[in-house]
XYZ file of C-alpha atoms in Angstrom:
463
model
C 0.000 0.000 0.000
C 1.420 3.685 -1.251
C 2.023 6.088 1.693
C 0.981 9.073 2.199
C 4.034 10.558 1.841
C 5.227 8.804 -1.065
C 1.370 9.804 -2.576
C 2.548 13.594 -1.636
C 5.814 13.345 -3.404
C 4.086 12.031 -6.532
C 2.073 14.853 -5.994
C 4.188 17.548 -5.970
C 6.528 15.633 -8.929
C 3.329 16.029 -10.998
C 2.295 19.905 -10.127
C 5.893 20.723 -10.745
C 5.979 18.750 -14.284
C 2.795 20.808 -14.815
C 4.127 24.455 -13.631
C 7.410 23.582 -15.941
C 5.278 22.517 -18.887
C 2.788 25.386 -18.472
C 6.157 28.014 -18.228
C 7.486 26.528 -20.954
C 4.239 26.276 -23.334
C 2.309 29.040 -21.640
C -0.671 28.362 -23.878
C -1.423 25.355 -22.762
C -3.481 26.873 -19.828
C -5.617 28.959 -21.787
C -6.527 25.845 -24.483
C -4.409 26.707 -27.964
C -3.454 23.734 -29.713
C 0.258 22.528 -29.247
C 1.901 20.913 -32.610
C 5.605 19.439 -32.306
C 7.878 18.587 -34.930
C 10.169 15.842 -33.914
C 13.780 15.110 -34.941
C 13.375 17.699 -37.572
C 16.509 19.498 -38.742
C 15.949 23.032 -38.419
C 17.053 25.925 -41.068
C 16.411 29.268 -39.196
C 17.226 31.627 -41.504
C 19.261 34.120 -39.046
C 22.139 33.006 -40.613
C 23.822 30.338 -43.163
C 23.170 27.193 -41.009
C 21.033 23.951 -40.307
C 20.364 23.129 -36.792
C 20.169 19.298 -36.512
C 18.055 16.383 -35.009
C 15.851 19.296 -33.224
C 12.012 19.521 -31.791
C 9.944 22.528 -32.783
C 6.709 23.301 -30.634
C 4.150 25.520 -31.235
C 1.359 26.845 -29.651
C -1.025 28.033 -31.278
C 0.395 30.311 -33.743
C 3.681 30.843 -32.414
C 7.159 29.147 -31.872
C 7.561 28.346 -28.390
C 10.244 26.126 -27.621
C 13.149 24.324 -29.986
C 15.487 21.975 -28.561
C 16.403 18.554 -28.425
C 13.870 15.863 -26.811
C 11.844 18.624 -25.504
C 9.199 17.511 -23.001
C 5.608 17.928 -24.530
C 2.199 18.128 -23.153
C 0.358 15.320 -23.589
C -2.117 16.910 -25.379
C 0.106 17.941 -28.138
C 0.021 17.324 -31.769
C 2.935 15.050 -32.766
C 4.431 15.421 -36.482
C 7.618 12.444 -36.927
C 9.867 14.566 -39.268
C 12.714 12.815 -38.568
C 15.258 13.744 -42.033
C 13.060 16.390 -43.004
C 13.792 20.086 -43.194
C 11.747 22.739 -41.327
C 12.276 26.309 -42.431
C 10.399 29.758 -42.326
C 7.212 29.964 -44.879
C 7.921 32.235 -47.882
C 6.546 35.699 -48.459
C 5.299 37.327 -51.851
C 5.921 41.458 -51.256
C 4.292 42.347 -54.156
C 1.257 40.839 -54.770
C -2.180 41.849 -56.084
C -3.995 38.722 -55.244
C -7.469 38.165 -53.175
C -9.233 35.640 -54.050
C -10.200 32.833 -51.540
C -8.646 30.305 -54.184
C -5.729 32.176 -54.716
C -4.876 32.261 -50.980
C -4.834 28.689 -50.981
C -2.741 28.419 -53.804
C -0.435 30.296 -52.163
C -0.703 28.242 -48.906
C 0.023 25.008 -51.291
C 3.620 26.780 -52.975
C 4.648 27.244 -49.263
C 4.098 31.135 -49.600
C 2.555 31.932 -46.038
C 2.690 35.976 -46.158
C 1.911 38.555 -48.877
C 1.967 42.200 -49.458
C -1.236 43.137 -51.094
C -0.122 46.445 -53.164
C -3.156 47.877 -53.961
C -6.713 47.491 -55.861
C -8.422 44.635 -53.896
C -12.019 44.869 -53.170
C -13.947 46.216 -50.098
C -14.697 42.207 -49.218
C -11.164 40.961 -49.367
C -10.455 44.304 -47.204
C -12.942 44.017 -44.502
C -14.626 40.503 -44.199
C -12.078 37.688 -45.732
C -8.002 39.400 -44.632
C -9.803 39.478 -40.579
C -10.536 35.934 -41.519
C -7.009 35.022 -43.397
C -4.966 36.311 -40.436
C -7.135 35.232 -37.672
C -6.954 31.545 -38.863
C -10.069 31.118 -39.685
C -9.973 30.469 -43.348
C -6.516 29.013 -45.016
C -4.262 31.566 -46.418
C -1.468 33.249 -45.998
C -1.132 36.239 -43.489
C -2.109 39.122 -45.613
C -0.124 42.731 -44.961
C -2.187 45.693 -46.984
C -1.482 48.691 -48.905
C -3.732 51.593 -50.375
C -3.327 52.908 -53.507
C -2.994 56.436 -53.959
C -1.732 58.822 -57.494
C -2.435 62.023 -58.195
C -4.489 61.842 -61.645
C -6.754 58.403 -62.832
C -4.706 57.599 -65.040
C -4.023 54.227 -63.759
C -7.363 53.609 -61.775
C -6.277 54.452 -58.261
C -7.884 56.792 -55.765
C -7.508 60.109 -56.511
C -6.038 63.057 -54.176
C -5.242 66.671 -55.522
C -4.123 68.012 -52.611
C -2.383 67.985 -48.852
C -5.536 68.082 -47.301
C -6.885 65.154 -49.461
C -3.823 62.785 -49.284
C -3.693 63.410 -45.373
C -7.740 62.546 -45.322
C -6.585 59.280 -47.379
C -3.918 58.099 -45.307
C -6.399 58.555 -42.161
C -9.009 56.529 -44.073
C -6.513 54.268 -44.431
C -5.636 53.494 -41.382
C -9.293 53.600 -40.194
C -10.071 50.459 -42.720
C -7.203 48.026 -41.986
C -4.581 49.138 -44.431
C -1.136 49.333 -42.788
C 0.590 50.753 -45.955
C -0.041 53.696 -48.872
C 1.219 52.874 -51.983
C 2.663 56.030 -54.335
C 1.725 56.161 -57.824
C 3.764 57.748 -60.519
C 1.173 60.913 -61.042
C 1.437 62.325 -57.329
C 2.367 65.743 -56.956
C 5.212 67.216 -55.015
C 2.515 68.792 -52.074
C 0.715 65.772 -51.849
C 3.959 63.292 -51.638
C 5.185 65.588 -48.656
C 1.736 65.406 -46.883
C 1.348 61.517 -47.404
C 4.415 61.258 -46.263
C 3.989 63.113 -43.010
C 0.820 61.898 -42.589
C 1.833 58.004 -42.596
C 4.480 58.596 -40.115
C 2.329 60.510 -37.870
C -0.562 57.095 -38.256
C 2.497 54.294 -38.379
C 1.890 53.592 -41.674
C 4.068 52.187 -44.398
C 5.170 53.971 -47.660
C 5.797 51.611 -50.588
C 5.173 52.051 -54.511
C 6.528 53.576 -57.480
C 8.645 55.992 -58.262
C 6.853 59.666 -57.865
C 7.801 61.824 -60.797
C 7.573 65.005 -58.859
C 10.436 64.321 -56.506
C 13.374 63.050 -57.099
C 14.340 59.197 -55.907
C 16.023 60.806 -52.762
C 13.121 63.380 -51.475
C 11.003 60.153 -51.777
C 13.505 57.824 -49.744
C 14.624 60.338 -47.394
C 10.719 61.341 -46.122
C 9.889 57.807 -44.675
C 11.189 54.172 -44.401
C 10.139 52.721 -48.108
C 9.614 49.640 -49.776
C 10.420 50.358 -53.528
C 7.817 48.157 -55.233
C 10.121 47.614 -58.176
C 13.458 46.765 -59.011
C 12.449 48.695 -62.300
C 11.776 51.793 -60.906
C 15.477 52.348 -60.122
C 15.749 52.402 -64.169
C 13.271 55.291 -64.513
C 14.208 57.176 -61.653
C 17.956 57.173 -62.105
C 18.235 56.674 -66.154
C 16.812 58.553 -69.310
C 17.157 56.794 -71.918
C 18.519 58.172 -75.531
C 15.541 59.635 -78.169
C 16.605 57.316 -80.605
C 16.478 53.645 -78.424
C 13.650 54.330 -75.991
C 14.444 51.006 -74.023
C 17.632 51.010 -73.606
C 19.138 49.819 -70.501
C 21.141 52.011 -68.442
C 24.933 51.884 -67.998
C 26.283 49.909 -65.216
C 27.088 52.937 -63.561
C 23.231 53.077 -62.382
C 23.946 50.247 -60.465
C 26.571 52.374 -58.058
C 24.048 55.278 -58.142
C 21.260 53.172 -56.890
C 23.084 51.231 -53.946
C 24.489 54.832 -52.543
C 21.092 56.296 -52.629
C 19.324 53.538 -51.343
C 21.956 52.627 -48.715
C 22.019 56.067 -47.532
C 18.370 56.255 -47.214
C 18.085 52.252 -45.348
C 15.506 51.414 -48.385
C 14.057 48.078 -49.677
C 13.362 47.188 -52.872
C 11.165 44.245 -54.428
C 13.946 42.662 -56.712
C 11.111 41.506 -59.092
C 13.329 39.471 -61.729
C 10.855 37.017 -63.034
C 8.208 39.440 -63.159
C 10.278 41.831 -65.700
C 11.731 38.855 -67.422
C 8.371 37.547 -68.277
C 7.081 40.765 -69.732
C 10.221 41.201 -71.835
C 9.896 37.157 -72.413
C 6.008 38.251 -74.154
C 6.861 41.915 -75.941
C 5.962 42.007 -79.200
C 5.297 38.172 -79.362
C 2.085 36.723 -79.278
C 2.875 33.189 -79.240
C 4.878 33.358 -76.259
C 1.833 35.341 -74.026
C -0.728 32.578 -76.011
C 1.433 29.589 -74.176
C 0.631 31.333 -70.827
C -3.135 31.609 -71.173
C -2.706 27.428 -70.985
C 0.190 26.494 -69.033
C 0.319 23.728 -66.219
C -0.635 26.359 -63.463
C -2.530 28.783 -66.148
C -5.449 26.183 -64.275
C -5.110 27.943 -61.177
C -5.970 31.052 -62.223
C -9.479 32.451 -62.704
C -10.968 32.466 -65.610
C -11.681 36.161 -65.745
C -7.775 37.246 -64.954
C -6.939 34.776 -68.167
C -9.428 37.148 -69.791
C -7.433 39.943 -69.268
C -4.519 38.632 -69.743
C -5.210 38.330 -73.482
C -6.353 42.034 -73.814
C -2.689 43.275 -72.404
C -1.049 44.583 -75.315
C 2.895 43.686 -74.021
C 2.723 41.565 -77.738
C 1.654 44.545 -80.082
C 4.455 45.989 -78.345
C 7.400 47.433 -80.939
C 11.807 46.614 -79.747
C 12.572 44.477 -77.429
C 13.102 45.451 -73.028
C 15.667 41.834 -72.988
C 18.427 43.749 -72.577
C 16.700 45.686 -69.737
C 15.860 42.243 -68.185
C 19.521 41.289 -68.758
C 20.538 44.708 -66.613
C 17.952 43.841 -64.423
C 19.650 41.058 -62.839
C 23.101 42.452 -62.440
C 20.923 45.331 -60.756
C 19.691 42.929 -58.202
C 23.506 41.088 -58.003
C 25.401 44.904 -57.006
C 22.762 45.658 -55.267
C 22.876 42.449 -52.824
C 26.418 42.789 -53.063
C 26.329 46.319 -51.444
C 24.389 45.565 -48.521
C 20.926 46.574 -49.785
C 18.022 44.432 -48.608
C 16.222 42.440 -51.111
C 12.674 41.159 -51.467
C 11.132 38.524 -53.148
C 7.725 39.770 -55.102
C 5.662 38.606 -58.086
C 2.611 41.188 -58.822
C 0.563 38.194 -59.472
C -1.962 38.075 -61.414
C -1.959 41.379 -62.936
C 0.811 40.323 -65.630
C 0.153 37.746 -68.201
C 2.286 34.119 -67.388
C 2.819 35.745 -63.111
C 0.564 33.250 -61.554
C 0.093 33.445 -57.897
C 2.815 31.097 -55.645
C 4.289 29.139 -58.014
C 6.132 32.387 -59.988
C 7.293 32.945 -56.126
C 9.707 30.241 -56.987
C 10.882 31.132 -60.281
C 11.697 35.137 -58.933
C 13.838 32.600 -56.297
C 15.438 31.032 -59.150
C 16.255 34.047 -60.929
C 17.548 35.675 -57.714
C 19.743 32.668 -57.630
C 20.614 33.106 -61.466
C 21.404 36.687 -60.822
C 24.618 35.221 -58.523
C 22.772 35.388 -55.359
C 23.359 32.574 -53.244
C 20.914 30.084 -52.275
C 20.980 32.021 -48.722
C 20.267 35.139 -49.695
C 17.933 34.231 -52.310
C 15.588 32.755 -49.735
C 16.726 35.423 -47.700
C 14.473 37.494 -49.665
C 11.213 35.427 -49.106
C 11.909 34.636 -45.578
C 14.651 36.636 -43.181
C 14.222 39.988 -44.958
C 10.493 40.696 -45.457
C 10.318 40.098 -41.782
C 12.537 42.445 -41.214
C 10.611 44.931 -43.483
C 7.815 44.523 -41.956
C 9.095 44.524 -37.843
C 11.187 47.701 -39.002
C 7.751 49.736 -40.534
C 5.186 48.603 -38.161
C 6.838 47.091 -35.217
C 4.145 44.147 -34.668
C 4.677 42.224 -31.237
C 5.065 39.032 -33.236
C 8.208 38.832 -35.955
C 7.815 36.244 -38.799
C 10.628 35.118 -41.220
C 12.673 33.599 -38.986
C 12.495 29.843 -37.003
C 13.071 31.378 -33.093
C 11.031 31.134 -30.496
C 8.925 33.814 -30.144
C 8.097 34.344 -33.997
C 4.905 33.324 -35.768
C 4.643 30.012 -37.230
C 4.803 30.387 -40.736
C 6.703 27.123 -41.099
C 7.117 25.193 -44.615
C 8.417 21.262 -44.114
C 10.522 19.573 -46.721
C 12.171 16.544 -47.598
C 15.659 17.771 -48.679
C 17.350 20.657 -47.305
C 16.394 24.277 -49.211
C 19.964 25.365 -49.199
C 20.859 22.336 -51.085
C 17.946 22.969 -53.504
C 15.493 25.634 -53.883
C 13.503 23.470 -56.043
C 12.661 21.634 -53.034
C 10.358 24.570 -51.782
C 8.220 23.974 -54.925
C 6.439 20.439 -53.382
C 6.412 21.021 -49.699
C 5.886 18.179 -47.156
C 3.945 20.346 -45.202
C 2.777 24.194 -43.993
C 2.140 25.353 -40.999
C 0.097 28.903 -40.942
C -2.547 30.724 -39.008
C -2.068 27.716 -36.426
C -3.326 25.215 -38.427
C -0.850 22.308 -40.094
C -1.382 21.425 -43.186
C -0.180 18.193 -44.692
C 1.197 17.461 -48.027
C -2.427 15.582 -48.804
C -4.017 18.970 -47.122
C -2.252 21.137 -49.597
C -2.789 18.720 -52.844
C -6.581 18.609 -52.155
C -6.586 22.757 -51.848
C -5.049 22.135 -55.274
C -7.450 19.812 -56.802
C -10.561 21.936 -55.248
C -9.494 25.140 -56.646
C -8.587 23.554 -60.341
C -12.118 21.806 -60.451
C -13.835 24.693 -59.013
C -12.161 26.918 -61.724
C -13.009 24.123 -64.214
C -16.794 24.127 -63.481
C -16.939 27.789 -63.515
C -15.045 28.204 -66.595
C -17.316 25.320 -68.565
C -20.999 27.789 -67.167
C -19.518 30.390 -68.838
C -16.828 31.921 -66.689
C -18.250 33.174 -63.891
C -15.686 32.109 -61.566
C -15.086 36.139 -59.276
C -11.796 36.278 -57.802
């Protein structure tokens, strides 16, 4: 028969195993799910290394505790990843995406964040992006930026003045947004009042290049997120009457890093997204072959519509050697320090199609003469760090540490072996939900059917 003492001992060996457990995994108490990740070799993306044979927990959407044979609750979700490869989801900075299928097609090519620049809908605004980064629906966490230019020229809201950018900045900020995005049109007295204005409300400045000031004024008023590598051409370069696109003279490249350096700016090294409207310019057969690609069937039927009215193939010259300077833009500029992001500006540009041309900018970052590192760097590391230094949220992302949401993507080899491997993840983990391999390949198959059936009534498949 026990004793009472020994009973007591027990006792106390149990509410201390509980107070550690509860310190350790403070969520426990309050009911959020617990998922672990055993034996899983870890690539953190703070710096160039893998972290082996490791357990990740989390509790409901955060990283709480990595280690070797950690102690779980009992209650916790176990995933065996033993030889697999856990590293931070991926993040799409430019993006123009809002759909409910496109979100999951982004969740299924491992992208778990994007930077919506502009033009989505009231709905996606108010009722589905609450949903998206609460959890409730699968997607990835969805950062958002208003659109703002100075004439309607290229269908964005409209301000003439100080007074009216300040008002939009405010209404901004009082619907969700977290960034303004500059358009080319804006004039001087309404860049300088934006500007103030989305300091004053903690907003984000990101966008194009504003033709009223020059590409310091616009770096120097706020910390900003230059939406495309491209606008360093146009801001820096004029080309010659007689060859309108030409590319600049590697002495841009110089120019650019000692402006942007000086000014702590990031830039959205778009590569694929250029190369794939020089790819198209002035040929029609090459923008036909991306109305039907293999992932052409994951994008709405109505986008593929307006994909074929562009007019990139009546287009006269050629922008491939642009493209070609493009790249050794994006090389001198990693070289000189300047932080890089990865971005697409899916769907808007004919063959850009939402999370899987994530991959291919990473491949043409890699091209470039990036490494793999800082390639991933740019869909992982930095965009966190974009985002912590403009709005200073509580909880970082980008990164596998304790501490930081878990946007996690699982995968057989190791990344920094292989980019490719990215492309056909074993896993995601977002929102606090995990999502197996089978998860991800039946958000697939749902959104290609869906798009199917819509497509064969007639089109009326609404992003």
């Amino acid at each position: 028969m026990q004793s009472n003492r020994n009973r007591s001992r027990k006792g106390r060996a149990a509410l201390l195993a509980g107070f550690a457990l509860a310190v350790l995994f403070p969520g426990v108490a309050s009911g959020e799910p617990v998922t672990a990740f055993r034996h899983v070799n870890v690539v953190p993306m703070d710096r160039e290394q893998v972290l082996r044979d490791q357990d990740v927990v989390v509790t409901g959407d955060a990283i709480t505790a990595i280690g070797p044979n950690l102690r779980l609750p009992a209650e916790a979700r176990v995933i065996d990843a033993h030889g697999k490869y856990l590293s931070p989801g991926l993040a799409d900075m430019h993006s123009h995406s809002e759909s409910r299928e496109d979100m999951k097609v982004y969740l299924a090519n491992g992208v778990t964040t994007i930077l919506n620049l502009g033009g989505a809908t009231a709905t996606f605004v108010d009722q589905r992006v609450p949903l998206f980064n609460s959890g409730k629906r699968p997607g990835p966490h969805v950062y958002l930026a208003l659109r703002i230019d100075g004439t309607p020229e290229y269908g964005q809201i409209v301000v003439k003045t100080p007074d009216e950018a300040r008002a939009a900045v405010r209404l901004a900020k009082t619907n969700g947004y977290q960034f303004i995005k500059l358009y080319n049109n804006l004039s001087a007295d309404a860049f300088v009042a934006v500007a103030d204005e989305a300091r004053r409300e903690g907003l984000g400045l990101t966008g194009h290049y504003v033709r009223a000031v020059t590409l310091a004024q616009q770096l120097q008023s706020h910390d900003v997120l230059v939406a495309h590598l491209e606008e360093l051409m146009y801001a820096l370069f004029t080309p010659p009457d007689q060859d309108p696109l030409a590319a600049p003279p590697d002495s841009v490249i110089a120019t650019a890093a000692q402006t942007l350096k000086a000014n702590r700016a990031f830039v959205v090294a778009d590569l694929f997204t250029f190369e794939t409207i020089a790819a198209q310019w002035g040929r029609p057969a090459v923008a036909a072959a991306y109305y039907t690609g293999p992932e052409a069937k994951f994008v709405p039927y109505e986008w593929r519509l307006d994909w074929m009215r562009e007019d990139y193939i009546s287009k006269k010259g050629s922008l491939d050697p642009r493209a070609t300077f493009e790249a050794r833009l994006a090389k001198g500029l990693s070289d000189a320090g300047i932080p890089l992001l990865a971005g697409t500006d899916a769907p808007t540009i004919p063959g850009i199609y939402p999370g899987f041309s994530l991959h291919d900018d990473l491949d043409r970052l890699q091209a470039a003469g990036l490494t793999r590192f800082q390639a991933l760097s740019a869909a992982t590391r930095t965009p966190g760090d974009y985002i912590q230094a403009t709005l200073h949220e509580p909880k970082k992302f980008g990164e596998v540490k304790a501490g930081y949401r878990a946007d996690l993507v699982l995968t057989d080899r190791n990344p920094l072996d292989d980019l490719g491997v990215l492309r056909h993840p074993a896993g995601v983990m977002a929102g606090g939900h995990w999502y197996s391999q089978a998860d991800l390949g039946a958000m697939l198959a749902q959104v290609e059917g869906d798009y199917r059936r819509a497509a064969a009534m007639g089109g009326a498949d609404k992003p």
